[in-house]
Each structure stands twice: as C-alpha cells, then as structure tokens.
C-alpha positions as a printed NumPy array, in Angstrom:
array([[ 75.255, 123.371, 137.609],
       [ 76.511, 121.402, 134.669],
       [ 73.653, 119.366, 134.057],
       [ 72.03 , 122.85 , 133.925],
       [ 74.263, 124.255, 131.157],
       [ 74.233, 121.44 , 128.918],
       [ 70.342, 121.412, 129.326],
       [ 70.002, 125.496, 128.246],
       [ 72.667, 124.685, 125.701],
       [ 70.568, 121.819, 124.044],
       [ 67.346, 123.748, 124.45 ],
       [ 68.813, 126.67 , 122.744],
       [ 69.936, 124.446, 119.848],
       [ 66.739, 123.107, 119.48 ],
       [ 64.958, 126.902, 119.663],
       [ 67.31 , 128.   , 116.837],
       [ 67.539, 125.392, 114.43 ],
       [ 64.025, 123.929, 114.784],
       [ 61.637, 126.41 , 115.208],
       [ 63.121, 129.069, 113.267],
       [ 64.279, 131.453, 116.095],
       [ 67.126, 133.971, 114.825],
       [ 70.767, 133.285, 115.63 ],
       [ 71.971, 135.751, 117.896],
       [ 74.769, 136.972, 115.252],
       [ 74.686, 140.308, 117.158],
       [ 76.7  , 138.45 , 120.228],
       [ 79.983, 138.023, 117.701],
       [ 82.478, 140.69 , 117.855],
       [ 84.769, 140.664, 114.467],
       [ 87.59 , 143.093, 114.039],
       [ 86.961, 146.16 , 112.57 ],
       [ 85.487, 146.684, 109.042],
       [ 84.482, 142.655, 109.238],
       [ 81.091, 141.531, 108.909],
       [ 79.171, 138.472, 109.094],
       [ 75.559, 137.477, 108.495],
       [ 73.892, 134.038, 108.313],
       [ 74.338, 132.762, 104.285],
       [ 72.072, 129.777, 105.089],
       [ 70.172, 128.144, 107.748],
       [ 68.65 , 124.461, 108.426],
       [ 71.871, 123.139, 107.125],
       [ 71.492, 119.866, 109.201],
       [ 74.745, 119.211, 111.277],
       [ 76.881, 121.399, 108.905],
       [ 80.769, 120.481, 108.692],
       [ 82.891, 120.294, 105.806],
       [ 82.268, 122.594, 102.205],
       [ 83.107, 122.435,  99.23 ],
       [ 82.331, 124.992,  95.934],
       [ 81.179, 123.475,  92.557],
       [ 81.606, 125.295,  89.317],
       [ 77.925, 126.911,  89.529],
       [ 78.087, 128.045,  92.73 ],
       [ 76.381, 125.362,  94.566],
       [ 78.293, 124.624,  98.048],
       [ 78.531, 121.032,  99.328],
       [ 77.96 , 120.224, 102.817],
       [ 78.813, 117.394, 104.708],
       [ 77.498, 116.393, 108.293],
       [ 78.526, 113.953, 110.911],
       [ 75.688, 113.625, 113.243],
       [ 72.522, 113.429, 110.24 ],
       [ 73.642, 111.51 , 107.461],
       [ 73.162, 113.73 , 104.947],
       [ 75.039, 115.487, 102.352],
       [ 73.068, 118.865, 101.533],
       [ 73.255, 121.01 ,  98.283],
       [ 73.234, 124.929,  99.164],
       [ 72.185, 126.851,  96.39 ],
       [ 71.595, 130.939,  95.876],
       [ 69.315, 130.71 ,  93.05 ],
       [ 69.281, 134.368,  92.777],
       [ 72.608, 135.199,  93.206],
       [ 71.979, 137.36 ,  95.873],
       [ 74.916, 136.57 ,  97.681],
       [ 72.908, 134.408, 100.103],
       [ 71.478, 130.91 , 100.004],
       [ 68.069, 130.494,  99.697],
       [ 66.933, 126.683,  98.8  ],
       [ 68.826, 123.839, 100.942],
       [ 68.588, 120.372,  98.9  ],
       [ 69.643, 117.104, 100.449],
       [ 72.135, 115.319,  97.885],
       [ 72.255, 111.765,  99.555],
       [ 71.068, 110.35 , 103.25 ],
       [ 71.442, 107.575, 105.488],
       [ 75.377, 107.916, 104.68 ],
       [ 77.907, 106.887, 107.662],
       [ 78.851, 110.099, 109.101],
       [ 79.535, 111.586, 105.723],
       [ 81.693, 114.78 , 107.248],
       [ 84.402, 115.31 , 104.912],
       [ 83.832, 116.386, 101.433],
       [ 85.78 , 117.354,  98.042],
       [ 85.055, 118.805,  94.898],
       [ 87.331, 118.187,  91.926],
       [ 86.182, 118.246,  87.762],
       [ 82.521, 118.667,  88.596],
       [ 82.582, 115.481,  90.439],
       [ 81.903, 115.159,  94.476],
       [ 84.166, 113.031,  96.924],
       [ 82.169, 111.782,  99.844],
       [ 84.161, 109.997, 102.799],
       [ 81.605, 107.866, 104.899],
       [ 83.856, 106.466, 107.304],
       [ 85.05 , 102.88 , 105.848],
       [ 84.839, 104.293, 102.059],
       [ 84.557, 107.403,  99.685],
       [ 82.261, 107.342,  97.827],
       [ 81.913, 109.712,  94.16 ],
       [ 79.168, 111.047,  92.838],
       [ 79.545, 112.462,  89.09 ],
       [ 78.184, 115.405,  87.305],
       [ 76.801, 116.603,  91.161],
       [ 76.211, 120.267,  89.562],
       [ 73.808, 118.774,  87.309],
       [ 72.106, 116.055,  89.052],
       [ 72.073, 116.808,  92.779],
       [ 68.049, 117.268,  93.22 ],
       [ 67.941, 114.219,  92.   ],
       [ 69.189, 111.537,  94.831],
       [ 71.987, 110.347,  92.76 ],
       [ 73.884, 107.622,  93.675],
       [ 77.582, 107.099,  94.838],
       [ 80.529, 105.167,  93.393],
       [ 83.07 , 103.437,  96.235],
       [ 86.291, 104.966,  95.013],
       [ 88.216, 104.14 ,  98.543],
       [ 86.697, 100.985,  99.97 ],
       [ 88.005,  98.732, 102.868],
       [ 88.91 , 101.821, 105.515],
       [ 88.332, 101.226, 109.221],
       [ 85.003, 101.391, 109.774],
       [ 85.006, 102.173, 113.594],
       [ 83.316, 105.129, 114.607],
       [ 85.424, 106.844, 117.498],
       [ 87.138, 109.619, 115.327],
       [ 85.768, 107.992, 112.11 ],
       [ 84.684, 110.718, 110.815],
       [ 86.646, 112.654, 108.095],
       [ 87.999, 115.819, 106.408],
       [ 89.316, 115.314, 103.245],
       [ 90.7  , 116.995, 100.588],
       [ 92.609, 116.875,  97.186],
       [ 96.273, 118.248,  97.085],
       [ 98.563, 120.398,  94.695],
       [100.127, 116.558,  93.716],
       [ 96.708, 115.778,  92.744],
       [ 96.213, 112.833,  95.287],
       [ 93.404, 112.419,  97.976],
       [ 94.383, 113.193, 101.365],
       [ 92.219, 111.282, 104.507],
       [ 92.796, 110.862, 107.89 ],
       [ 92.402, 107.934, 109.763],
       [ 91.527, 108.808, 113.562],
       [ 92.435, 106.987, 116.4  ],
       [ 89.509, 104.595, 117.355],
       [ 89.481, 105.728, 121.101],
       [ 90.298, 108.481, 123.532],
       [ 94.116, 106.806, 124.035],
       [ 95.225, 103.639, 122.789],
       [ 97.583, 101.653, 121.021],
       [ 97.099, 100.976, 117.382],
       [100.046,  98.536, 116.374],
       [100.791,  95.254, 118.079],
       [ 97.763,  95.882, 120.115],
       [ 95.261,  92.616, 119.375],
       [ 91.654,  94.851, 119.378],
       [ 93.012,  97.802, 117.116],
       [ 96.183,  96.323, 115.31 ],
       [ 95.755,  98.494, 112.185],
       [ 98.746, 100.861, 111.119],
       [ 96.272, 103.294, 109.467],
       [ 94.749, 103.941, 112.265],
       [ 95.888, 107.845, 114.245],
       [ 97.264, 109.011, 110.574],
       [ 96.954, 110.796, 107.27 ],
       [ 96.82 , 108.419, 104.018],
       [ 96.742, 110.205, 100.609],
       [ 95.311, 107.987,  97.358],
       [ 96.421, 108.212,  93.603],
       [ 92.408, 107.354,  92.676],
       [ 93.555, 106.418,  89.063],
       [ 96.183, 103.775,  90.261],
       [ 94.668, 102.715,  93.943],
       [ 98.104, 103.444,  95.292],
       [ 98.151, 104.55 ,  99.147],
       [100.931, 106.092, 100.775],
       [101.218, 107.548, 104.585],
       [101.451, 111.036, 104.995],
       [102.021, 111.672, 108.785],
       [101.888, 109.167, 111.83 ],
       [100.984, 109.556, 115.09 ],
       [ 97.822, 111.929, 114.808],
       [ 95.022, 111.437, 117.12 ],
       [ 92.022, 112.992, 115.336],
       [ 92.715, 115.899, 112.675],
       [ 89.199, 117.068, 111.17 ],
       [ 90.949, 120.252, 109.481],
       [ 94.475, 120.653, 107.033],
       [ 95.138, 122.905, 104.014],
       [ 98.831, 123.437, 102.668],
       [100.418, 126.459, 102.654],
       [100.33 , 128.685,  99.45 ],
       [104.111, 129.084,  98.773],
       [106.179, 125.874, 100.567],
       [103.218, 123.322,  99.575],
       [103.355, 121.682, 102.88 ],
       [100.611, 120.458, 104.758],
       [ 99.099, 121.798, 108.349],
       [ 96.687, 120.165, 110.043],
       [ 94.739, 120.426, 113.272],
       [ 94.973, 117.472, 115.76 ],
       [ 92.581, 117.381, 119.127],
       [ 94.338, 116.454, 122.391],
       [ 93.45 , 113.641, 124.514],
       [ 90.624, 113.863, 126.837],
       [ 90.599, 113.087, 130.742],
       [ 94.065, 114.932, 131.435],
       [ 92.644, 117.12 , 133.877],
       [ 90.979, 120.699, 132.439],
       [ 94.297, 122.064, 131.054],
       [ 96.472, 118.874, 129.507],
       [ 96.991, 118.282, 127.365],
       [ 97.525, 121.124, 124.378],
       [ 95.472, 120.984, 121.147],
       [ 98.18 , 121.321, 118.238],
       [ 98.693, 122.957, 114.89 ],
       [101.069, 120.796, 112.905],
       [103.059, 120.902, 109.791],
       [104.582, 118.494, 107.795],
       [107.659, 119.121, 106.506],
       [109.612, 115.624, 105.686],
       [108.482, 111.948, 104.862],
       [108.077, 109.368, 107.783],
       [107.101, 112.068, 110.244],
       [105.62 , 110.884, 113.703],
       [103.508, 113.701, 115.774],
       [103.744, 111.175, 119.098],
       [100.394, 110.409, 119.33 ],
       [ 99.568, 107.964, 121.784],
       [103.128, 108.463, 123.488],
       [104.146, 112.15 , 123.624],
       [101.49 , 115.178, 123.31 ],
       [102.01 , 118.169, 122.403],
       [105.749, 117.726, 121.747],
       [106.638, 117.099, 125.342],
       [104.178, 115.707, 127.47 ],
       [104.882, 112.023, 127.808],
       [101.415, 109.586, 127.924],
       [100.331, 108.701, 131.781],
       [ 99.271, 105.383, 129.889],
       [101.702, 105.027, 127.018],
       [104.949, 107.266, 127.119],
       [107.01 , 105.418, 129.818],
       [110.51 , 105.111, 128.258],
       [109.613, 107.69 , 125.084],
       [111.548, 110.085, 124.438],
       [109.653, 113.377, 123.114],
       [112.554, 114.165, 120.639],
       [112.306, 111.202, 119.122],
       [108.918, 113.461, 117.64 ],
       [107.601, 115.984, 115.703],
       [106.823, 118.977, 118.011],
       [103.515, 121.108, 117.031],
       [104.039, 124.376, 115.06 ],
       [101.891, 126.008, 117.886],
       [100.282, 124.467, 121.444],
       [ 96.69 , 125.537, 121.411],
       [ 94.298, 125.643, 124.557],
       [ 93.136, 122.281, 125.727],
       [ 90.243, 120.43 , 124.979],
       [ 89.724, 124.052, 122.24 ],
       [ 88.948, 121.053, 119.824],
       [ 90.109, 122.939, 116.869],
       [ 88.759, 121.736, 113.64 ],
       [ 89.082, 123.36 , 109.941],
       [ 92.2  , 125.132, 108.965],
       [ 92.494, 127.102, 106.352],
       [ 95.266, 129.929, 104.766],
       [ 93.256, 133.078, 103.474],
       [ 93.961, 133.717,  99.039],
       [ 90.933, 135.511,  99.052],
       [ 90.882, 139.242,  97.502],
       [ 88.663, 140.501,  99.572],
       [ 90.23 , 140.549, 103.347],
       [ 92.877, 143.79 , 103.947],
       [ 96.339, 142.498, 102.893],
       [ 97.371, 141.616, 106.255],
       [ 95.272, 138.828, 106.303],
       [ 96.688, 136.904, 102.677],
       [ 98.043, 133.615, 103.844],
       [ 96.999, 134.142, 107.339],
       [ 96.008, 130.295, 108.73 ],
       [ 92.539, 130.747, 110.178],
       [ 91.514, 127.821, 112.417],
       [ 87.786, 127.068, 113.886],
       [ 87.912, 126.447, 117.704],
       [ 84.904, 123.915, 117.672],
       [ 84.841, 124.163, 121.56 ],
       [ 85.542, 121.966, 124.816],
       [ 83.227, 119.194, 125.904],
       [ 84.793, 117.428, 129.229],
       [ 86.221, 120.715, 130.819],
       [ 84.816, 122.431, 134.14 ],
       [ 84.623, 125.852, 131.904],
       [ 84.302, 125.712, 128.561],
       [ 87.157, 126.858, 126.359],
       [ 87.428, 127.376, 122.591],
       [ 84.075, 127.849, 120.662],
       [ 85.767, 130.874, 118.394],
       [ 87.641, 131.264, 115.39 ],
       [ 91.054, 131.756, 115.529],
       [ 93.833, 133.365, 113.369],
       [ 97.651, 132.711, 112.845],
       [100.032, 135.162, 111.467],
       [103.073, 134.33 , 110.034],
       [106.703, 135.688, 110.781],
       [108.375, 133.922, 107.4  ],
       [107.714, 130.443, 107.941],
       [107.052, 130.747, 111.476],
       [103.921, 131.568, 113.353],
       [104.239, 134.958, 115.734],
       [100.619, 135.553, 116.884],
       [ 98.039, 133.761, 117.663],
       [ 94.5  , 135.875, 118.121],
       [ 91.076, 136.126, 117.851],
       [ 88.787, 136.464, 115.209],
       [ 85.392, 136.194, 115.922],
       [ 84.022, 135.089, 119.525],
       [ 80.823, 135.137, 120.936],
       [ 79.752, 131.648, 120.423],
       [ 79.976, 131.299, 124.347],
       [ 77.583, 133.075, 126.539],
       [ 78.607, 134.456, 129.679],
       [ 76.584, 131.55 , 131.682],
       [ 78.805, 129.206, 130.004],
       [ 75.964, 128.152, 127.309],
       [ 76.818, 128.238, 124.141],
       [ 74.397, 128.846, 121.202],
       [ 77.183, 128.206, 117.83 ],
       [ 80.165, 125.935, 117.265],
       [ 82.037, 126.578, 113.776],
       [ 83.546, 123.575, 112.111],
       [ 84.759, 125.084, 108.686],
       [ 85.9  , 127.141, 106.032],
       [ 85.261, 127.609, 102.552],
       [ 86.424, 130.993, 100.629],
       [ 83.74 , 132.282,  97.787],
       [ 85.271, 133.726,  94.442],
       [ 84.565, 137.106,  95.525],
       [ 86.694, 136.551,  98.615],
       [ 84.791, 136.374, 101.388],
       [ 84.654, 133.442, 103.621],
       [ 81.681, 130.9  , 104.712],
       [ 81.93 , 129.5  , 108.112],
       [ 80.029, 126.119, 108.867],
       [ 78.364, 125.613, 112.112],
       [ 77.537, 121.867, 113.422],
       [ 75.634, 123.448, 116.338],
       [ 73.105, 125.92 , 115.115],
       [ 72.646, 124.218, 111.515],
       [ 73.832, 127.488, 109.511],
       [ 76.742, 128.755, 107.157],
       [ 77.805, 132.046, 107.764],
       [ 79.743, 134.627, 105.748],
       [ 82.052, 136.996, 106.664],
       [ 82.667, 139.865, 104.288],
       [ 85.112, 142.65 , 104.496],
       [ 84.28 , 146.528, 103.451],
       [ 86.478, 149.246, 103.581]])
C-alpha cells in the first residue's frame, strides 16, 4: 500500500507541475477571513525567498539547480514571468538579499551576485564570498540569512542520519551539525549554536534579537521518536545535543550512553516527529489581525519514513511573553485523506503590503496568503 501512495503522490506531482493541471488550493482550510491563491507557478523545486528592492522575489531550489527570478511585471499582485537567474548550482537552497546584491549558498560556498535587480535575465555570474565549506551532500543544503549584527548566518548540517562529527576519522569537522555566522568584510567566522542536526529555517525574534531555528529529528526511531524541535538561542557556547540527546531528553540508542540531557539546551517546543519542519518566520506584517504580530509561523514540510504521514501544514506559535503557549494550525490540506499528498511548503517571505508568500518544493508554486476584513 505504500509503494501505492508514493506512486499517486509522484504522479500527482508530475500532473500539476508539468502539464499545467490546477493546484487543488480549494483542499486548504485557513482560519477565517484568510485567503490564499497561487502567486506563481513552474517555480522549479521552490525553497528559500528573498525580496529585492523592485519587487522581484528570489528563489532558491535544492533538487534543480537553479536560482529563479519571480517577477509581477504588472503589478498585479501576482507573478506572471518566471526567469532562471543561474543553473547547474549545487543545491543552491538558501538565499539572501542585502544592498541590491544576492547571497547564494551552494553547499561548499556562497556565492554573490551584484546588481541582481538589474541584471538577472541576463545569466550573470557569481562571486565565492564563503569558500572551503563541507561539501557533502547529506543535509548540505542551506538556509541562510543576514542578521540585525549585520553578519551571515549558515548552517552546517550533519552529513548523515546520526553520527559523530568530532574525533570521528570519516567526518572529523567541528562545523559540521551547527550554525556559523561570517563578518563578509573581514572573513571572520564564529559558531553560533552546536549540536544541530539539520535546521533549513531561523529568523530572530523582533524585540529580544535572539535567534530560533527549526532542527529535524533523527530518522529510524520508530514512527513517533524522536520530536522535531523549535529552538532558541539565548547565550554563547550553546549545545542543542545533537547526536547525543534529542529533543532535550531522549538520550541517542547509538550515541548518548553516559550523556546527561542537562548537560543541553532543551527545545523551546517538541514538535511531531519526522513533521520535518522547515522555514520559520515571526509575522511584522500590517496586514494579518493584530493577534498574529510576532506570531512564529513554521512550515511543516512533511514526514518521509513514517507508516502515516504527519506534518505537510503550516503551523503557528503564539507567544505568552517570551514563552510559547499554543501551538496550532494554520493552513492544512496538503495531505489527502488516502495519505497522498499533492503540496509541501518550505518557506516564508512577507510582501510590503503584508501579506505572506509561501514556497512549495512539491508542486513548483509560491502562494500568498492575504488577509481581508
């Protein structure tokens, strides 16, 4: 019955985003007064965004290559040209935009392409800013992102399911299962958290500056262990347990003989596991009722290895102070009944108007979600 699903699921991917069937946006259920609608489609493998000063948003992919310009020539409010910026990239997922210039993280490097508003039609070319990163592929991929001190953030994933990454002769590098940050004027690195498997999504919080980030759980712990986390850092020289302690208290089967789990930092909030959640991101927009300012919304990209799927919906934290009180859902529907699933959303990226675009590696679109009274 597996096989089955995953061969509807494929088949449905390949009705949707090659032969121009619609996406089935009237399965999504979005609480009331939201709305969303398809903002652009044949978006190849669409993951990380970013806005340039005209309008144009950046899009990153893992699976194609590419980095794609979208562009609403009309100012409609919806994209209608798609314009591939660079290709045969190394899974160039994570992308930044800062002084009209593009940040590109291809696994070992990042790469920067200048001026991008003005001369992305025409296949510029990339200059290595970050060089000399791991270049395995096994959580290679990237989301990156400047800060409010200015430096670029990028995580390093682990290069496995579970493994050791110091004093361990095939993967002895310290950067691997963290977050670096780089001062690109001076080359300076410094280590931002330890001890994170895979994060693909962080933003920092509007008031304390601090960073949250998403980290996936280990795979083959049985359908239920261990928890996906939502993190924060809070202090310097913080360790998240990763590949000793999950989730805060779950010692390794492989690794966490003799570790003590308070010897760790403990997640801000145990997700579902194997929910594989991926972009975070805290809601400034003006447009959302004012309920939802500074609410963390998180995209639940979806389970892979589990008997029935979990996840594949996006998520929103609200905040008691510093704290978060409740977890709940946003928009769902990405998961048919049969246990198909037709959508997986990756990202977020908030449009000066307010309202929100939500990538999708799956179906090859960008959605937005508007709010009206």
């Amino acid at each position: 019955m597996k096989n089955i699903n995953r061969g509807l699921t494929l088949f449905c991917a390949v009705l949707y985003s090659t032969w121009g069937y619609s996406l089935p946006l009237e399965k999504l259920t979005l609480p009331d007064g939201f709305k969303i609608e398809v903002y652009a489609e044949d978006v190849s493998n669409a993951r990380q965004m970013a806005l340039g000063k005209t309008g144009i948003v950046y899009v990153g992919s893992r699976a194609e290559g590419k980095v794609h310009a979208v562009v609403d020539t009309d100012k409609d409010g919806t994209a209608d040209k798609v314009v591939v910026v660079a290709e045969n990239l190394t899974m160039p997922s994570g992308i930044a935009y800062k002084n009209g210039d593009l940040y590109v993280a291809a696994v070992s490097e990042v790469l920067k392409f200048e001026n991008i508003d003005e001369v992305y039609a025409n296949s510029p070319k990339g200059e290595v800013v970050i060089s000399g990163l791991p270049t395995e592929t096994h959580h290679g991929w990237k989301y990156i992102d400047f800060g409010p001190d200015g430096w670029l953030y990028v995580p390093v994933g682990a290069p496995c399911n579970i493994c050791q990454t110091e004093g361990d002769g095939k993967f002895d590098d310290p950067r691997f299962a963290s977050i670096l940050k780089f001062d690109l004027a001076s080359g300076e690195m410094k280590w931002v958290a330890k001890g994170v498997r895979n994060t693909v999504g962080f933003d920092w919080q509007p008031d304390s500056k601090e960073l949250w980030f998403s980290d996936n759980g280990r795979d083959w712990m049985g359908d239920d262990l261990p928890p996906c986390e939502i993190n924060r850092v809070s202090a310097d020289d913080q360790h998240f347990g990763y590949p000793y302690i999950h989730a805060g208290d779950i010692n390794d089967p492989e690794f966490g003989a003799g570790k003590n789990p308070d010897d760790y930092t403990k997640p801000e909030l145990k997700l579902g596991a194997h929910v594989a959640p991926l972009g975070v991101h805290f809601y400034q927009g003006g447009q959302f009722p004012a309920e939802y300012n500074k609410s963390l919304f998180v995209a639940e990209h979806g389970s892979w290895n589990r008997t029935e799927k979990s996840g594949y919906k996006v998520m929103r934290a609200n905040f008691n102070g510093n704290e978060i009180g409740t977890y709940e859902t946003f928009i769902e529907g990405f998961l048919n009944p049969d246990d198909t699933v037709w959508g997986r959303p990756v990202a977020f990226l908030v449009l000066p108007d307010g309202s929100m675009l939500i990538s999708d590696d799956f179906a090859n679109a960008i959605y937005k979600v508007t709010y009206q009274k």
